[in-house]
Coordinates of C-alpha atoms and ligand atoms in Angstrom, one line a residue:
M253 CA 0.0 0.0 0.0
N254 CA 1.4 3.3 -1.1
I255 CA 0.8 5.4 2.0
D256 CA 3.5 7.0 4.1
K257 CA 4.1 5.0 7.3
N258 CA 4.1 8.2 9.4
I259 CA 0.5 8.7 8.3
L260 CA -0.8 5.2 8.4
D261 CA 1.2 3.3 10.9
E262 CA 1.6 -0.5 11.1
A263 CA -1.1 -1.1 13.6
N264 CA -3.7 0.7 11.6
L265 CA -2.5 -0.9 8.3
A266 CA -2.9 -4.3 9.9
K267 CA -6.5 -3.5 10.8
L268 CA -7.1 -2.6 7.2
E269 CA -5.4 -5.6 5.8
A270 CA -7.4 -7.9 8.0
V271 CA -10.5 -6.9 6.1
N272 CA -8.9 -8.7 3.2
N273 CA -10.6 -6.6 0.5
P274 CA -8.7 -5.2 -2.4
K275 CA -11.3 -2.5 -3.1
V276 CA -11.2 -1.2 0.5
M277 CA -7.4 -0.9 0.2
E278 CA -7.7 0.9 -3.2
I279 CA -10.2 3.4 -1.9
V280 CA -8.4 4.2 1.3
E281 CA -5.1 4.6 -0.5
K282 CA -6.8 6.9 -3.1
Y283 CA -8.5 9.2 -0.6
V284 CA -5.7 9.3 1.9
N285 CA -3.3 10.4 -0.8
L286 CA -5.8 12.9 -2.2
C287 CA -7.1 14.5 1.1
K288 CA -3.6 14.3 2.7
P289 CA -4.4 13.9 6.4
S290 CA -1.5 14.0 8.8
K291 CA -2.7 10.8 10.4
V292 CA -5.1 7.9 9.5
T293 CA -6.9 5.9 12.2
V294 CA -8.7 2.7 11.3
L295 CA -11.4 1.7 13.6
T296 CA -12.9 -1.7 14.1
D297 CA -16.1 -2.8 15.9
S298 CA -14.4 -3.0 19.3
E299 CA -15.6 -1.1 22.3
E300 CA -12.1 0.3 22.6
D301 CA -12.3 1.8 19.1
M302 CA -15.7 3.2 19.7
Q303 CA -14.4 4.8 22.9
Y304 CA -11.6 6.3 20.8
A305 CA -14.1 8.2 18.6
R306 CA -16.1 9.3 21.6
D307 CA -13.1 10.6 23.4
L308 CA -11.6 12.3 20.3
A309 CA -14.9 14.2 19.7
V310 CA -14.5 15.8 23.1
K311 CA -10.7 16.2 22.9
N312 CA -10.8 18.0 19.6
G313 CA -13.8 20.2 20.6
E314 CA -16.5 18.9 18.2
E315 CA -18.5 17.8 21.3
K316 CA -18.5 19.0 24.9
K317 CA -19.6 17.1 27.9
L318 CA -22.8 18.1 29.6
S319 CA -23.7 17.6 33.3
T320 CA -25.6 14.4 32.9
E321 CA -23.5 11.3 32.5
G322 CA -23.0 10.3 28.9
H323 CA -24.6 13.5 27.4
T324 CA -22.6 15.7 25.1
I325 CA -23.4 18.7 22.9
H326 CA -22.3 19.4 19.4
F327 CA -22.8 22.7 17.5
D328 CA -23.1 23.1 13.8
G329 CA -22.3 26.5 12.4
I330 CA -25.0 29.2 12.2
N331 CA -25.3 28.7 8.4
D332 CA -25.1 24.9 8.6
Q333 CA -28.3 24.0 10.5
G334 CA -30.0 21.9 8.0
R335 CA -29.7 19.9 4.8
D336 CA -28.2 21.9 1.9
L337 CA -30.4 20.9 -1.0
E338 CA -29.0 23.5 -3.3
N339 CA -25.5 22.0 -3.3
T340 CA -26.7 18.4 -3.0
R341 CA -26.4 16.9 -6.5
V342 CA -26.8 13.6 -8.2
L343 CA -23.9 13.2 -10.6
L344 CA -25.4 12.4 -14.0
P345 CA -23.5 10.4 -16.6
P346 CA -24.1 11.6 -20.2
G347 CA -27.4 10.5 -21.7
K348 CA -29.2 9.9 -18.4
K349 CA -32.0 12.1 -17.2
L350 CA -33.8 12.5 -13.9
S351 CA -37.0 14.3 -12.8
K352 CA -37.1 18.1 -12.7
A353 CA -37.4 18.1 -8.9
I354 CA -34.0 16.3 -8.5
K355 CA -30.9 18.4 -8.6
T356 CA -28.2 17.0 -10.8
L357 CA -24.8 17.9 -12.2
D358 CA -22.9 16.5 -15.1
R359 CA -20.9 13.6 -13.6
E360 CA -17.6 14.5 -15.1
E361 CA -17.8 18.1 -14.2
G362 CA -18.9 17.3 -10.7
L363 CA -16.2 14.8 -10.1
K364 CA -13.5 17.2 -11.4
E365 CA -14.8 19.9 -9.1
V366 CA -15.1 17.9 -6.0
L367 CA -11.9 15.8 -6.4
G368 CA -10.1 19.2 -6.9
M369 CA -11.7 20.5 -3.7
L370 CA -10.7 17.3 -1.8
D371 CA -7.0 17.8 -2.7
G372 CA -5.3 18.5 0.6
I373 CA -8.5 19.2 2.4
M374 CA -7.5 17.2 5.5
E375 CA -4.0 18.7 5.8
G376 CA -3.0 18.7 9.5
R377 CA -6.0 16.7 10.4
E378 CA -6.8 13.1 11.3
M379 CA -8.8 10.8 9.0
L380 CA -11.0 8.2 10.6
V381 CA -11.8 5.0 8.6
K382 CA -14.7 3.1 9.8
F383 CA -16.9 0.1 8.7
Y384 CA -20.6 -0.1 9.1
C385 CA -23.6 -2.1 8.1
L386 CA -26.8 -0.6 6.8
G387 CA -29.6 -2.8 8.0
P388 CA -29.1 -5.7 10.4
E389 CA -26.0 -7.8 10.0
N390 CA -26.1 -11.1 8.2
S391 CA -29.3 -10.3 6.5
K392 CA -30.3 -10.1 2.8
F393 CA -31.2 -6.5 3.6
A394 CA -27.7 -5.6 4.7
I395 CA -25.5 -3.2 2.7
P396 CA -22.0 -2.7 4.0
A397 CA -20.7 0.9 4.1
L398 CA -17.2 2.4 4.4
Q399 CA -16.9 5.8 5.9
M400 CA -13.9 8.1 5.7
T401 CA -14.1 11.4 7.5
D402 CA -12.1 14.0 9.4
S403 CA -14.9 14.5 11.9
S404 CA -15.0 12.5 15.1
Y405 CA -18.6 13.8 15.6
V406 CA -19.6 12.0 12.4
V407 CA -18.0 8.8 13.5
H408 CA -19.4 9.1 17.0
S409 CA -22.9 9.8 15.6
E410 CA -22.6 6.8 13.2
D411 CA -21.5 4.5 16.0
M412 CA -24.8 5.3 17.7
L413 CA -27.0 5.4 14.7
Y414 CA -25.7 2.4 12.7
R415 CA -24.6 -1.1 13.2
Q416 CA -20.9 -1.9 13.3
G417 CA -19.6 -3.5 10.1
Y418 CA -16.0 -4.4 10.4
N419 CA -16.9 -8.1 10.6
Q420 CA -19.5 -7.7 7.9
F421 CA -16.8 -6.4 5.6
K422 CA -14.6 -9.4 6.5
N423 CA -17.4 -11.6 5.6
L424 CA -17.6 -10.0 2.1
N425 CA -14.8 -12.3 1.1
G426 CA -13.2 -9.5 -1.0
S427 CA -16.4 -8.5 -2.8
G428 CA -16.5 -4.9 -3.9
E429 CA -20.3 -4.5 -3.2
F430 CA -20.4 -1.8 -0.6
F431 CA -21.2 1.9 -0.4
H432 CA -18.4 4.4 0.4
F433 CA -18.5 7.9 1.8
I434 CA -15.8 10.6 1.9
H435 CA -16.5 13.5 4.2
S436 CA -14.5 16.5 5.3
S437 CA -15.6 19.4 7.5
G438 CA -12.9 21.4 5.6
E439 CA -11.2 24.2 7.4
V440 CA -12.8 25.0 10.8
D441 CA -12.9 28.0 13.0
E442 CA -12.1 28.3 16.8
R443 CA -15.6 26.8 17.5
K444 CA -14.7 23.9 15.3
N445 CA -17.3 25.0 12.7
T446 CA -16.8 24.7 9.0
K447 CA -15.4 28.0 7.7
N448 CA -16.2 27.5 4.1
V449 CA -19.9 26.8 4.2
D450 CA -20.3 28.6 0.9
K451 CA -18.3 25.8 -0.6
R452 CA -20.5 23.0 0.8
R453 CA -20.8 20.1 -1.6
V454 CA -22.7 16.9 -1.4
Y455 CA -22.3 14.9 -4.6
M456 CA -23.8 11.4 -5.2
D457 CA -22.1 9.2 -7.6
L458 CA -24.4 6.2 -8.3
E459 CA -22.0 4.6 -10.8
E460 CA -19.5 3.9 -8.1
E461 CA -22.0 3.9 -5.2
R462 CA -20.1 6.6 -3.4
V463 CA -20.8 10.1 -2.0
F464 CA -18.5 13.0 -1.5
T465 CA -19.5 15.5 1.1
I466 CA -17.4 18.5 2.2
N467 CA -17.4 21.8 4.1
N468 CA -20.3 20.8 6.3
Q469 CA -21.1 19.3 9.6
Y470 CA -24.8 19.1 10.1
A471 CA -25.5 15.4 10.2
G472 CA -28.1 15.4 7.4
N473 CA -25.2 16.6 5.1
S474 CA -22.2 15.0 6.7
V475 CA -23.2 11.6 8.1
G476 CA -22.7 9.3 5.1
L477 CA -25.0 6.5 6.3
K478 CA -28.0 8.7 6.7
K479 CA -29.5 10.7 3.9
L480 CA -26.5 10.1 1.6
S481 CA -26.8 6.3 1.8
L482 CA -30.6 6.7 1.4
R483 CA -30.0 8.3 -2.0
L484 CA -27.6 5.5 -3.1
A485 CA -29.9 2.8 -1.8
I486 CA -32.9 4.3 -3.6
G487 CA -30.9 3.8 -6.8
K488 CA -30.1 0.2 -5.9
A489 CA -33.6 -0.7 -4.7
N490 CA -35.1 0.5 -7.9
K491 CA -32.8 -1.7 -9.9
E492 CA -33.5 -4.7 -7.7
D493 CA -37.3 -4.4 -7.1
W494 CA -37.5 -3.6 -3.5
L495 CA -38.4 -0.4 -1.7
C496 CA -36.1 2.1 0.0
E497 CA -38.3 4.5 1.9
H498 CA -38.1 7.6 4.1
M499 CA -40.2 5.7 6.7
F500 CA -40.4 4.8 10.3
I501 CA -41.3 1.3 11.4
M502 CA -43.4 0.7 14.5
G503 CA -45.3 -2.0 16.2
V504 CA -48.9 -1.1 17.1
K505 CA -50.3 -2.9 20.2
P506 CA -53.9 -2.0 20.9
E507 CA -54.7 -2.3 24.6
G508 CA -56.5 -5.4 25.6
K509 CA -55.6 -7.3 22.4
D510 CA -52.8 -9.7 22.5
R511 CA -51.1 -8.9 19.2
I512 CA -48.7 -6.6 17.5
T513 CA -49.1 -5.2 14.0
Y514 CA -46.3 -3.5 12.2
F515 CA -46.7 -0.2 10.2
T516 CA -44.3 1.9 8.3
G517 CA -44.8 5.6 7.8
A518 CA -43.5 8.3 5.6
F519 CA -43.7 11.9 6.8
P520 CA -41.9 14.9 5.5
S521 CA -39.2 16.1 7.9
A522 CA -40.6 17.7 11.1
C523 CA -44.1 16.5 10.6
G524 CA -44.6 14.1 13.4
K525 CA -42.7 11.0 12.1
T526 CA -40.6 10.3 15.2
S527 CA -43.3 11.1 17.6
T528 CA -45.7 8.7 15.8
A529 CA -43.0 5.9 16.0
M530 CA -42.7 6.8 19.7
I531 CA -46.4 6.8 20.7
P532 CA -46.6 5.5 24.3
G533 CA -47.7 1.9 24.5
Q534 CA -46.4 0.9 21.1
T535 CA -42.9 -0.3 20.0
I536 CA -40.4 1.3 17.8
V537 CA -38.2 -0.4 15.2
G538 CA -37.0 2.7 13.4
D539 CA -37.8 6.3 12.9
D540 CA -36.3 7.4 9.6
I541 CA -35.3 4.9 6.9
A542 CA -36.7 1.5 6.0
Y543 CA -35.7 -1.1 3.4
I544 CA -38.7 -3.1 2.4
R545 CA -38.6 -6.4 0.5
P546 CA -41.2 -9.0 -0.6
G547 CA -41.0 -12.2 1.5
E548 CA -41.5 -15.7 0.0
D549 CA -44.8 -15.8 1.8
G550 CA -46.3 -13.0 -0.2
I551 CA -46.0 -10.5 2.6
S552 CA -43.6 -7.6 2.7
Y553 CA -40.9 -7.3 5.3
A554 CA -39.1 -4.2 6.6
V555 CA -35.9 -3.5 8.4
N556 CA -34.6 -0.4 10.0
V557 CA -31.5 0.7 8.1
E558 CA -30.4 2.4 11.3
Q559 CA -30.2 1.5 15.0
G560 CA -30.5 5.0 16.5
I561 CA -32.6 8.2 16.2
F562 CA -31.4 11.6 15.0
G563 CA -34.6 13.3 16.1
I564 CA -35.9 16.8 16.2
I565 CA -35.9 18.0 19.8
A566 CA -38.1 21.1 19.5
D567 CA -41.6 20.4 20.9
V568 CA -40.4 17.4 22.9
N569 CA -42.0 17.9 26.3
P570 CA -43.4 15.6 29.0
T571 CA -47.0 16.0 27.8
D572 CA -46.7 15.5 24.0
D573 CA -43.8 13.1 23.9
P574 CA -43.3 11.5 27.3
L575 CA -41.2 8.6 26.1
I576 CA -38.7 10.8 24.2
Y577 CA -38.6 13.4 27.0
K578 CA -37.7 10.7 29.5
S579 CA -34.9 9.3 27.4
L580 CA -33.5 12.8 26.9
T581 CA -33.4 13.6 30.6
T582 CA -31.8 10.4 32.0
P583 CA -28.1 9.3 31.8
R584 CA -27.1 7.5 28.7
E585 CA -24.9 8.0 25.7
L586 CA -26.6 11.0 23.9
I587 CA -25.5 13.8 21.6
F588 CA -27.5 17.0 21.7
S589 CA -27.0 19.3 18.7
N590 CA -27.8 23.0 18.4
V591 CA -29.7 23.3 21.7
L592 CA -28.9 26.0 24.2
D593 CA -26.2 25.0 26.8
V594 CA -26.5 26.7 30.1
D595 CA -23.7 25.5 32.4
G596 CA -24.0 21.9 31.2
T597 CA -27.8 21.8 31.0
P598 CA -29.5 21.6 27.6
Y599 CA -32.6 23.7 26.7
W600 CA -34.7 23.5 23.6
L601 CA -37.8 25.1 22.2
N602 CA -41.1 24.2 23.7
M603 CA -39.7 21.8 26.2
G604 CA -42.3 22.5 28.8
Q605 CA -40.2 24.9 30.9
D606 CA -38.8 28.4 30.6
I607 CA -35.6 28.8 28.7
P608 CA -32.9 30.9 30.4
S609 CA -32.0 34.2 28.7
K610 CA -28.3 33.4 28.4
G611 CA -26.1 30.6 27.4
E612 CA -24.1 29.1 24.5
N613 CA -25.8 28.1 21.3
F614 CA -25.1 27.6 17.6
S615 CA -24.2 31.3 17.3
G616 CA -21.7 31.2 20.2
D617 CA -22.3 33.1 23.4
W618 CA -26.0 33.9 23.3
E619 CA -28.3 36.1 25.2
E620 CA -31.9 37.2 24.5
G621 CA -32.1 39.8 21.8
K622 CA -29.0 38.7 20.0
Q623 CA -29.4 39.2 16.2
D624 CA -27.9 37.5 13.2
D625 CA -26.1 39.5 10.5
K626 CA -29.5 40.2 8.8
G627 CA -30.9 41.7 11.9
N628 CA -33.1 38.7 12.8
A629 CA -33.4 37.5 16.4
I630 CA -31.4 34.3 17.0
S631 CA -33.5 31.8 18.9
P632 CA -32.0 30.2 22.0
A633 CA -32.0 26.7 20.4
H634 CA -32.4 26.1 16.7
K635 CA -35.8 24.8 15.4
N636 CA -33.9 22.0 13.8
A637 CA -31.9 21.2 16.9
R638 CA -31.6 17.4 17.4
Y639 CA -30.7 14.5 19.7
T640 CA -28.9 11.3 18.8
I641 CA -29.7 8.2 20.8
R642 CA -29.6 4.4 20.4
I643 CA -33.0 2.7 20.0
N644 CA -32.1 -0.4 22.0
E645 CA -31.7 1.9 25.1
L646 CA -35.4 2.8 25.0
D647 CA -38.0 0.9 27.0
N648 CA -40.3 0.8 23.9
A649 CA -37.6 -0.7 21.6
D650 CA -39.2 -3.5 19.6
E651 CA -37.8 -7.0 20.2
H652 CA -37.2 -7.5 16.4
L653 CA -35.1 -4.4 16.0
D654 CA -32.1 -6.4 14.8
N655 CA -34.0 -9.3 13.3
P656 CA -32.3 -10.1 10.0
E657 CA -35.6 -11.2 8.6
G658 CA -37.2 -7.8 9.4
V659 CA -40.8 -7.4 10.5
P660 CA -44.0 -8.1 8.4
V661 CA -45.6 -4.9 7.2
S662 CA -49.4 -4.7 7.5
G663 CA -49.9 -1.0 6.9
M664 CA -48.2 2.0 5.4
I665 CA -48.9 5.5 6.5
Y666 CA -48.3 8.7 4.5
G667 CA -48.4 11.8 6.5
G668 CA -48.4 15.4 5.4
R669 CA -48.6 18.8 7.0
D670 CA -51.6 20.5 5.7
S671 CA -53.8 23.0 7.5
D672 CA -57.0 23.0 5.5
T673 CA -57.5 20.0 3.2
S674 CA -57.0 16.3 4.3
P675 CA -58.9 14.6 7.2
P676 CA -56.8 13.3 10.0
V677 CA -56.9 9.7 8.7
V678 CA -58.0 8.0 5.5
Q679 CA -57.6 4.5 4.2
S680 CA -56.9 4.1 0.5
L681 CA -59.2 2.2 -1.8
S682 CA -56.5 -0.2 -3.0
W683 CA -52.7 -0.6 -3.2
A684 CA -52.6 1.4 -6.4
H685 CA -54.8 4.2 -5.0
G686 CA -52.5 4.2 -2.0
V687 CA -49.5 4.7 -4.2
F688 CA -51.4 7.6 -5.7
I689 CA -52.1 9.0 -2.2
G690 CA -48.4 8.7 -1.2
S691 CA -47.3 10.4 -4.3
A692 CA -49.8 13.2 -3.7
I693 CA -48.3 14.2 -0.3
E694 CA -48.0 17.9 0.1
S695 CA -46.4 19.5 3.1
E696 CA -45.6 22.9 4.4
T697 CA -41.9 23.3 4.4
T698 CA -39.9 23.2 7.7
A699 CA -36.5 24.1 9.1
T700 CA -34.7 20.9 8.1
V701 CA -33.5 22.3 4.9
V702 CA -31.4 25.5 4.9
G703 CA -32.0 28.5 2.7
R704 CA -35.7 28.2 2.0
P705 CA -38.8 29.8 3.6
T706 CA -40.8 27.7 5.9
G707 CA -44.5 27.1 5.8
V708 CA -44.8 26.9 2.0
R709 CA -46.9 24.1 0.6
K710 CA -44.7 21.8 -1.4
H711 CA -45.4 18.6 -3.2
N712 CA -43.3 15.7 -1.7
P713 CA -44.1 12.3 -3.2
M714 CA -43.7 9.6 -0.5
S715 CA -41.8 12.2 1.5
N716 CA -38.9 11.0 -0.5
I717 CA -38.6 13.6 -3.3
E718 CA -35.5 15.2 -1.7
F719 CA -33.7 11.9 -1.8
L720 CA -34.7 10.4 -5.2
T721 CA -31.9 9.4 -7.5
V722 CA -34.1 7.7 -10.1
P723 CA -36.8 9.4 -12.2
L724 CA -40.1 9.8 -10.4
A725 CA -41.7 7.7 -13.1
T726 CA -39.4 4.8 -12.3
Y727 CA -40.0 5.2 -8.6
I728 CA -43.8 5.2 -8.9
E729 CA -43.8 2.3 -11.4
N730 CA -41.8 0.2 -9.0
H731 CA -44.1 1.1 -6.1
L732 CA -47.1 0.0 -8.2
K733 CA -45.3 -3.3 -9.1
F734 CA -44.2 -4.0 -5.6
G735 CA -47.7 -4.2 -4.2
E736 CA -48.9 -6.2 -7.2
T737 CA -46.4 -8.9 -6.6
L738 CA -47.5 -9.4 -3.0
D739 CA -50.4 -11.7 -2.0
K740 CA -51.1 -9.4 0.9
P741 CA -49.9 -5.9 0.2
P742 CA -50.0 -3.6 3.2
L743 CA -53.1 -1.4 3.6
I744 CA -52.2 2.2 2.9
F745 CA -53.4 5.2 4.9
S746 CA -52.9 8.9 4.9
T747 CA -52.7 11.0 8.0
N748 CA -52.8 14.8 8.7
Y749 CA -52.1 16.0 12.2
F750 CA -52.1 19.6 11.3
L751 CA -55.7 20.6 10.4
K752 CA -56.6 24.1 11.6
E753 CA -59.7 26.2 11.9
D754 CA -59.4 29.9 12.6
G755 CA -55.6 29.5 13.1
K756 CA -56.1 26.8 15.8
F757 CA -55.2 23.2 15.6
L758 CA -58.3 20.9 15.5
N759 CA -56.5 18.0 17.1
E760 CA -54.2 17.6 20.1
K761 CA -50.8 16.1 19.4
V762 CA -51.5 12.9 21.2
D763 CA -54.6 12.2 19.1
K764 CA -52.4 10.4 16.6
K765 CA -52.6 7.4 18.9
V766 CA -56.3 7.1 18.1
W767 CA -55.7 7.2 14.4
V768 CA -52.9 4.6 14.7
V769 CA -55.1 2.2 16.8
W770 CA -58.0 2.7 14.3
M771 CA -55.7 1.8 11.4
E772 CA -54.5 -1.3 13.3
G773 CA -58.1 -2.4 13.7
R774 CA -58.7 -1.9 10.0
V775 CA -55.9 -4.3 9.3
H776 CA -57.8 -6.9 11.4
N777 CA -61.2 -6.0 9.9
E778 CA -62.5 -4.8 13.2
Y779 CA -63.9 -1.4 12.2
E780 CA -66.3 -0.6 9.4
A781 CA -65.6 2.6 7.5
I782 CA -67.3 5.1 5.4
E783 CA -66.4 5.2 1.7
T784 CA -65.8 8.7 0.4
P785 CA -64.3 9.9 -2.9
I786 CA -60.8 10.0 -1.4
G787 CA -60.9 6.7 0.5
H788 CA -62.4 5.1 3.7
I789 CA -62.8 7.3 6.8
P790 CA -63.6 6.1 10.3
K791 CA -67.1 6.0 11.7
Y792 CA -67.9 8.4 14.5
D793 CA -68.9 5.7 17.1
D794 CA -65.6 3.9 16.7
L795 CA -63.6 7.1 17.2
K796 CA -65.8 8.1 20.2
A797 CA -65.1 4.8 21.8
L798 CA -61.4 5.0 21.1
F799 CA -61.0 8.5 22.5
K800 CA -62.9 7.4 25.6
Q801 CA -60.8 4.2 26.0
I802 CA -57.4 5.8 25.3
F803 CA -57.7 9.2 26.8
D804 CA -61.0 9.1 28.7
R805 CA -62.0 12.0 26.6
E806 CA -65.4 12.8 25.1
Y807 CA -64.9 13.2 21.4
T808 CA -67.9 15.1 20.2
E809 CA -69.8 14.7 17.0
D810 CA -69.0 18.3 16.1
E811 CA -65.3 17.7 16.4
Y812 CA -65.7 14.6 14.2
K813 CA -67.7 16.6 11.5
Q814 CA -65.2 19.4 11.5
Q815 CA -62.2 17.0 11.1
F816 CA -63.7 14.4 8.7
S817 CA -65.7 16.6 6.3
I818 CA -64.7 16.1 2.7
K819 CA -63.7 19.5 1.3
I820 CA -64.3 18.9 -2.4
D821 CA -63.0 22.2 -3.8
K822 CA -59.9 22.2 -1.7
L823 CA -59.2 18.6 -2.7
L824 CA -59.8 19.4 -6.4
E825 CA -57.4 22.3 -6.1
R826 CA -54.8 19.8 -4.8
M827 CA -55.5 17.5 -7.7
D828 CA -54.8 20.4 -10.1
R829 CA -51.5 21.1 -8.4
M830 CA -50.6 17.5 -8.5
E831 CA -51.6 17.1 -12.2
A832 CA -49.4 19.9 -13.1
T833 CA -46.4 18.2 -11.4
Y834 CA -47.0 14.9 -13.0
K835 CA -47.7 16.3 -16.4
E836 CA -44.2 17.5 -16.6
E837 CA -42.7 14.1 -15.8
E838 CA -41.9 11.7 -18.6
G839 CA -42.9 8.1 -18.5
I840 CA -45.4 8.2 -15.6
P841 CA -47.4 4.9 -15.9
Q842 CA -50.8 5.4 -17.5
V843 CA -52.6 3.7 -14.6
F844 CA -51.3 6.5 -12.4
H845 CA -52.7 9.2 -14.6
D846 CA -55.9 7.2 -14.6
H847 CA -56.0 7.4 -10.8
I848 CA -55.6 11.1 -10.9
Q849 CA -58.6 11.3 -13.4
Q850 CA -60.7 8.9 -11.4
Q851 CA -60.0 10.8 -8.1
K852 CA -61.1 14.0 -9.8
E853 CA -64.2 12.4 -11.2
R854 CA -65.3 11.0 -7.9
L855 CA -64.9 14.4 -6.3
V856 CA -66.9 16.2 -9.0
E857 CA -69.6 13.5 -8.9
A858 CA -69.9 13.8 -5.1
K859 CA -70.1 17.6 -5.4
E860 CA -73.0 17.3 -7.9
K861 CA -74.8 14.5 -6.1
Y862 CA -74.8 16.3 -2.7
D863 CA -74.9 19.7 -4.2
K864 CA -72.3 21.2 -1.9
D865 CA -68.7 21.8 -1.5
V866 CA -68.1 20.5 2.0
I867 CA -69.8 17.1 2.6
L868 CA -70.2 15.9 6.2
P869 CA -69.0 12.3 6.9
G870 CA -72.5 11.2 7.9
E871 CA -73.9 12.2 4.5
F872 CA -72.1 9.6 2.4
E873 CA -74.3 6.7 1.5
Ligands
LIG1101 C1 -34.9 14.6 7.9 O1 -34.7 15.8 7.7 O2 -35.7 13.9 7.3 C2 -34.1 14.0 8.9 C3 -33.0 14.7 9.5 O3 -34.3 12.8 9.2 S1 -31.7 14.8 8.3 O4 -30.6 14.0 8.8 O5 -31.4 16.2 8.2 O6 -32.2 14.2 7.1
LIG1102 MN1 -35.6 12.0 7.7

């Protein structure tokens, strides 16, 4: 291996050689010589090596210890608080085309640029080389992944969020089938924040199943195995006829019934995904990314690609998210990011207690009234501040979290954030109609992406549009096919937790538990439903009983009517917006266009039949 011994010493070389994989050697050699770190450390799955990354993050200032045992805090720079979609590009070989919504760059041009930027980027720094496994080990779902980075925070995060993969790589027997990720924070300032945020780049190269990501630290940009691997895996899944989804996986356990029923759920970022997966009384398998494959028994199975949670901390309080709140306030290994640190105690937005007026946050020393360079007030903690924890530490972790076979999927949920159109829960009329529902998700934008206004309605098919690396047409076609090949495809539902009237939410946050338990009952044919033009909705009596049983709350008929009325004009407006998007896409399957037409026709017919624009749920025959 052609690397200077002062940079990669014998002990580290031996760890690399033990993997016995020529492609690993080739890749490491290439990027060490290009990035020119002063030292390379190769890490195995051992506890000792995990401790090395943990300690290094504190030693080099990327993390600081907080008062509670095991808790640390990490800050990303003030302009690096979310995913950078503008500079996240799929490198496109000549002759290939992707959907308009997917940002691309000519492959050769992108490679030339980013390889040029990588030249010497790690000078004076330490490169960490680490092996992981996406999905459970020794499973047909598993994808090995090699990470190279100069950030110990990235490795520490990945150690918590992903399964260790040194042994998995050894078991590859030299095969070159793995993803690889090259990350560098680039030059950092005295707070250890990337100086050159304006030169942030995240380039996906599907040809070589690799991603280059530089001049950033926010985990959605820097952590290779999270959204970067999601993008590579979507490319792979669509070639191999399985699904790679931006979905949680949870087990629903209705009280008094001795069973568990697994659901997956896709929600745009910051729209209640993690808090759904963490509803008290249920179990969690995963909160962000699922690989879903058909089983030989005609049922689909899902695994969590991850083993941890990188969750939004704003709004986590003892009332709305008691399970998460408890896990964030007890000793364990936990990284807070971009919260307010007041003498070792973390504070975040809407945590159920007052936030002090002074402390350290993502802007440095902070006190109330501090403004950014545009004159806007800097909030004490960022809206997209996060926590990183391991799932197996949680009391509600599902027993099949690491099952190499995955869990059987009985239902899929598509959630949006919409204040005025969709009812809280609707079941699709069929698998294909469900695919249509998923591809119609609209959501108001949130703070997880930098540089764009929040609260703007945006079309987000399957909550996955920001991660697609195949044309939308291919993705939708594969979805349609996936369900058709199953004997028992999952039932598909849509949810909307964000309906408002006169500026006030119509539901309490905890109400999602009722919708989830209702969906679970539908899987087992326990509730009848009302067929409407947009799908099946719950009957009032069932919801009344569920609210009573779960919260001991009187759910009134007025609330039901307000929440479950079918708003024809609003729904038709949405159809028009959707039609406009899909018209621009080449190759969308005809059946999908048919679903759009049929949905519109059903709405128009209902409007004529009932002679009104808003139809109450009880009026449908
Ligand atoms: C999301 O935004 O969907 C997240 C966090 O899960 S990030 O890592 O930024 O993607
Ligand atoms: Mn996500």
